[in-house]
């Protein structure tokens, strides 16, 4: 049974993301699979939200739609007060680059390319003058604690370091929202904690919206709110009452 706390009731015009009866189907005829079956929620600017669910629950499908990597087949998705269907393909591509950042479980770094060049990559399609690229990238690399790895290639980095590079790359264009898809999935617990600390700092200090996809309850509890999916439906949407605070390396209420 769906339980929605007062926390998720938010002022209409403040929502960065609004989903209304969202549906997604794959296939045709007798082979249709309904991945999302009428999903409703909104996410305000500056929130840190974790989306959880077992394999096949629809969480990855939802992430792809929220990140403009796929389109819904029913209902509406409104980003920044404009319905997704009203954006042209060029506008969608521009928003993905300028207003969205992505962090994936597999890191998705370019091989045989330095940390600095990997982080600078999104700037190729930005309005930032080229003369500012190095300075901006170096500052962000320093923020994630990798100044000493600036000229290293991905093959020379640990898994945790690769994910720090991915986060630096995701935030270099000052996006409104960061989508983190199982960012600790390939990491040991210590490295995973370090990544969650960085994401919490990005959320708290830079006030960026973060949407985290995870199957781990402990990881999800670093967020301020958890949405749980099952068979394409939301079964839980509530504030995290006992949030893990990686920024102070302790458990806080």
Short mmCIF file of N, CA and C in Angstrom, two decimals, residues 144-206:
data_model
loop_
_atom_site.label_atom_id
_atom_site.label_comp_id
_atom_site.label_asym_id
_atom_site.label_seq_id
_atom_site.Cartn_x
_atom_site.Cartn_y
_atom_site.Cartn_z
N UNK A 144 37.34 16.72 -5.63
CA UNK A 144 37.07 15.30 -5.38
C UNK A 144 38.34 14.56 -4.92
N UNK A 145 39.39 15.33 -4.62
CA UNK A 145 40.58 14.76 -4.01
C UNK A 145 41.50 14.00 -4.94
N UNK A 146 41.57 14.42 -6.21
CA UNK A 146 42.38 13.67 -7.17
C UNK A 146 43.43 14.53 -7.89
N UNK A 147 43.85 15.60 -7.27
CA UNK A 147 44.85 16.46 -7.91
C UNK A 147 46.13 15.67 -8.25
N UNK A 148 46.47 14.71 -7.40
CA UNK A 148 47.68 13.92 -7.60
C UNK A 148 47.53 12.88 -8.72
N UNK A 149 46.32 12.75 -9.27
CA UNK A 149 46.07 11.79 -10.34
C UNK A 149 45.72 12.49 -11.66
N UNK A 150 45.92 13.76 -11.72
CA UNK A 150 45.48 14.59 -12.85
C UNK A 150 45.90 14.03 -14.22
N UNK A 151 47.13 13.55 -14.32
CA UNK A 151 47.66 13.09 -15.61
C UNK A 151 47.64 11.57 -15.75
N UNK A 152 46.99 10.89 -14.82
CA UNK A 152 46.87 9.44 -14.90
C UNK A 152 45.73 9.03 -15.82
N UNK A 153 45.83 7.84 -16.38
CA UNK A 153 44.76 7.29 -17.20
C UNK A 153 43.90 6.35 -16.35
N UNK A 154 42.66 6.05 -16.77
CA UNK A 154 41.78 5.19 -15.97
C UNK A 154 42.39 3.87 -15.55
N UNK A 155 43.21 3.27 -16.40
CA UNK A 155 43.82 1.98 -16.07
C UNK A 155 44.76 2.07 -14.89
N UNK A 156 45.17 3.29 -14.55
CA UNK A 156 46.08 3.49 -13.43
C UNK A 156 45.36 3.87 -12.13
N UNK A 157 44.05 3.86 -12.17
CA UNK A 157 43.24 4.29 -11.03
C UNK A 157 42.53 3.11 -10.38
N UNK A 158 42.23 3.27 -9.09
CA UNK A 158 41.39 2.30 -8.39
C UNK A 158 39.93 2.54 -8.77
N UNK A 159 39.05 1.62 -8.39
CA UNK A 159 37.63 1.80 -8.70
C UNK A 159 37.06 3.06 -8.06
N UNK A 160 37.42 3.31 -6.81
CA UNK A 160 36.93 4.51 -6.14
C UNK A 160 37.41 5.78 -6.81
N UNK A 161 38.66 5.77 -7.27
CA UNK A 161 39.21 6.94 -7.96
C UNK A 161 38.50 7.16 -9.30
N UNK A 162 38.22 6.07 -10.01
CA UNK A 162 37.49 6.20 -11.28
C UNK A 162 36.13 6.84 -11.05
N UNK A 163 35.47 6.45 -9.97
CA UNK A 163 34.14 7.01 -9.72
C UNK A 163 34.23 8.48 -9.32
N UNK A 164 35.31 8.86 -8.66
CA UNK A 164 35.51 10.29 -8.36
C UNK A 164 35.67 11.09 -9.64
N UNK A 165 36.40 10.52 -10.59
CA UNK A 165 36.56 11.19 -11.89
C UNK A 165 35.19 11.33 -12.56
N UNK A 166 34.38 10.28 -12.49
CA UNK A 166 33.05 10.32 -13.10
C UNK A 166 32.19 11.39 -12.46
N UNK A 167 32.30 11.55 -11.15
CA UNK A 167 31.53 12.60 -10.47
C UNK A 167 32.01 13.98 -10.89
N UNK A 168 33.34 14.15 -10.95
CA UNK A 168 33.90 15.44 -11.39
C UNK A 168 33.40 15.78 -12.79
N UNK A 169 33.40 14.81 -13.66
CA UNK A 169 32.90 15.02 -15.03
C UNK A 169 31.42 15.38 -15.02
N UNK A 170 30.66 14.76 -14.12
CA UNK A 170 29.21 15.00 -14.08
C UNK A 170 28.87 16.41 -13.60
N UNK A 171 29.72 17.00 -12.77
CA UNK A 171 29.37 18.31 -12.19
C UNK A 171 30.08 19.47 -12.86
N UNK A 172 30.92 19.22 -13.86
CA UNK A 172 31.74 20.30 -14.41
C UNK A 172 30.91 21.37 -15.12
N UNK A 173 29.75 21.02 -15.63
CA UNK A 173 28.90 22.01 -16.29
C UNK A 173 27.88 22.63 -15.35
N UNK A 174 28.08 22.45 -14.04
CA UNK A 174 27.15 22.99 -13.04
C UNK A 174 25.70 22.58 -13.32
N UNK A 175 25.43 21.29 -13.41
CA UNK A 175 24.07 20.84 -13.75
C UNK A 175 23.08 21.10 -12.63
N UNK A 176 21.80 21.13 -12.99
CA UNK A 176 20.74 21.27 -11.99
C UNK A 176 20.53 19.95 -11.24
N UNK A 177 20.74 18.84 -11.94
CA UNK A 177 20.46 17.53 -11.34
C UNK A 177 21.53 16.53 -11.75
N UNK A 178 21.90 15.66 -10.82
CA UNK A 178 22.85 14.59 -11.09
C UNK A 178 22.14 13.26 -10.91
N UNK A 179 22.23 12.40 -11.92
CA UNK A 179 21.68 11.05 -11.85
C UNK A 179 22.82 10.09 -11.56
N UNK A 180 22.74 9.38 -10.45
CA UNK A 180 23.78 8.43 -10.06
C UNK A 180 23.19 7.03 -10.08
N UNK A 181 23.61 6.22 -11.05
CA UNK A 181 23.05 4.88 -11.24
C UNK A 181 23.98 3.84 -10.62
N UNK A 182 23.61 3.33 -9.45
CA UNK A 182 24.40 2.34 -8.71
C UNK A 182 25.88 2.78 -8.62
N UNK A 183 26.14 4.00 -8.13
CA UNK A 183 27.52 4.52 -8.15
C UNK A 183 28.50 3.76 -7.26
N UNK A 184 27.98 2.99 -6.29
CA UNK A 184 28.87 2.23 -5.40
C UNK A 184 28.85 0.74 -5.73
N UNK A 185 28.17 0.36 -6.79
CA UNK A 185 27.97 -1.05 -7.11
C UNK A 185 29.23 -1.84 -7.36
N UNK A 186 30.28 -1.18 -7.90
CA UNK A 186 31.53 -1.87 -8.21
C UNK A 186 32.64 -1.58 -7.20
N UNK A 187 32.24 -1.02 -6.04
CA UNK A 187 33.25 -0.58 -5.08
C UNK A 187 33.18 -1.34 -3.76
N UNK A 188 34.31 -1.37 -3.05
CA UNK A 188 34.30 -1.93 -1.69
C UNK A 188 33.62 -0.92 -0.76
N UNK A 189 33.34 -1.33 0.45
CA UNK A 189 32.55 -0.50 1.36
C UNK A 189 33.23 0.83 1.69
N UNK A 190 34.55 0.82 1.85
CA UNK A 190 35.27 2.06 2.18
C UNK A 190 35.21 3.03 1.01
N UNK A 191 35.46 2.54 -0.21
CA UNK A 191 35.40 3.41 -1.39
C UNK A 191 33.98 3.89 -1.63
N UNK A 192 33.01 3.01 -1.39
CA UNK A 192 31.60 3.39 -1.56
C UNK A 192 31.21 4.50 -0.60
N UNK A 193 31.68 4.42 0.64
CA UNK A 193 31.40 5.46 1.62
C UNK A 193 32.00 6.79 1.18
N UNK A 194 33.20 6.75 0.61
CA UNK A 194 33.85 7.97 0.13
C UNK A 194 33.05 8.61 -1.00
N UNK A 195 32.49 7.78 -1.88
CA UNK A 195 31.68 8.30 -2.98
C UNK A 195 30.39 8.93 -2.45
N UNK A 196 29.76 8.28 -1.47
CA UNK A 196 28.53 8.84 -0.90
C UNK A 196 28.81 10.15 -0.17
N UNK A 197 30.00 10.25 0.42
CA UNK A 197 30.38 11.50 1.07
C UNK A 197 30.46 12.63 0.05
N UNK A 198 31.07 12.36 -1.09
CA UNK A 198 31.17 13.39 -2.14
C UNK A 198 29.78 13.79 -2.64
N UNK A 199 28.92 12.80 -2.87
CA UNK A 199 27.57 13.11 -3.37
C UNK A 199 26.78 13.93 -2.34
N UNK A 200 26.92 13.59 -1.05
CA UNK A 200 26.23 14.38 -0.03
C UNK A 200 26.75 15.81 0.02
N UNK A 201 28.07 15.97 -0.15
CA UNK A 201 28.63 17.32 -0.14
C UNK A 201 28.17 18.12 -1.35
N UNK A 202 28.09 17.46 -2.50
CA UNK A 202 27.59 18.14 -3.70
C UNK A 202 26.14 18.59 -3.49
N UNK A 203 25.36 17.76 -2.84
CA UNK A 203 23.97 18.10 -2.55
C UNK A 203 23.85 19.22 -1.52
N UNK A 204 24.59 19.11 -0.42
CA UNK A 204 24.43 20.04 0.69
C UNK A 204 25.13 21.38 0.45
N UNK A 205 26.35 21.34 -0.10
CA UNK A 205 27.12 22.57 -0.25
C UNK A 205 26.82 23.28 -1.57
N UNK A 206 26.60 22.50 -2.63
CA UNK A 206 26.35 23.11 -3.93
C UNK A 206 24.86 23.16 -4.27
#
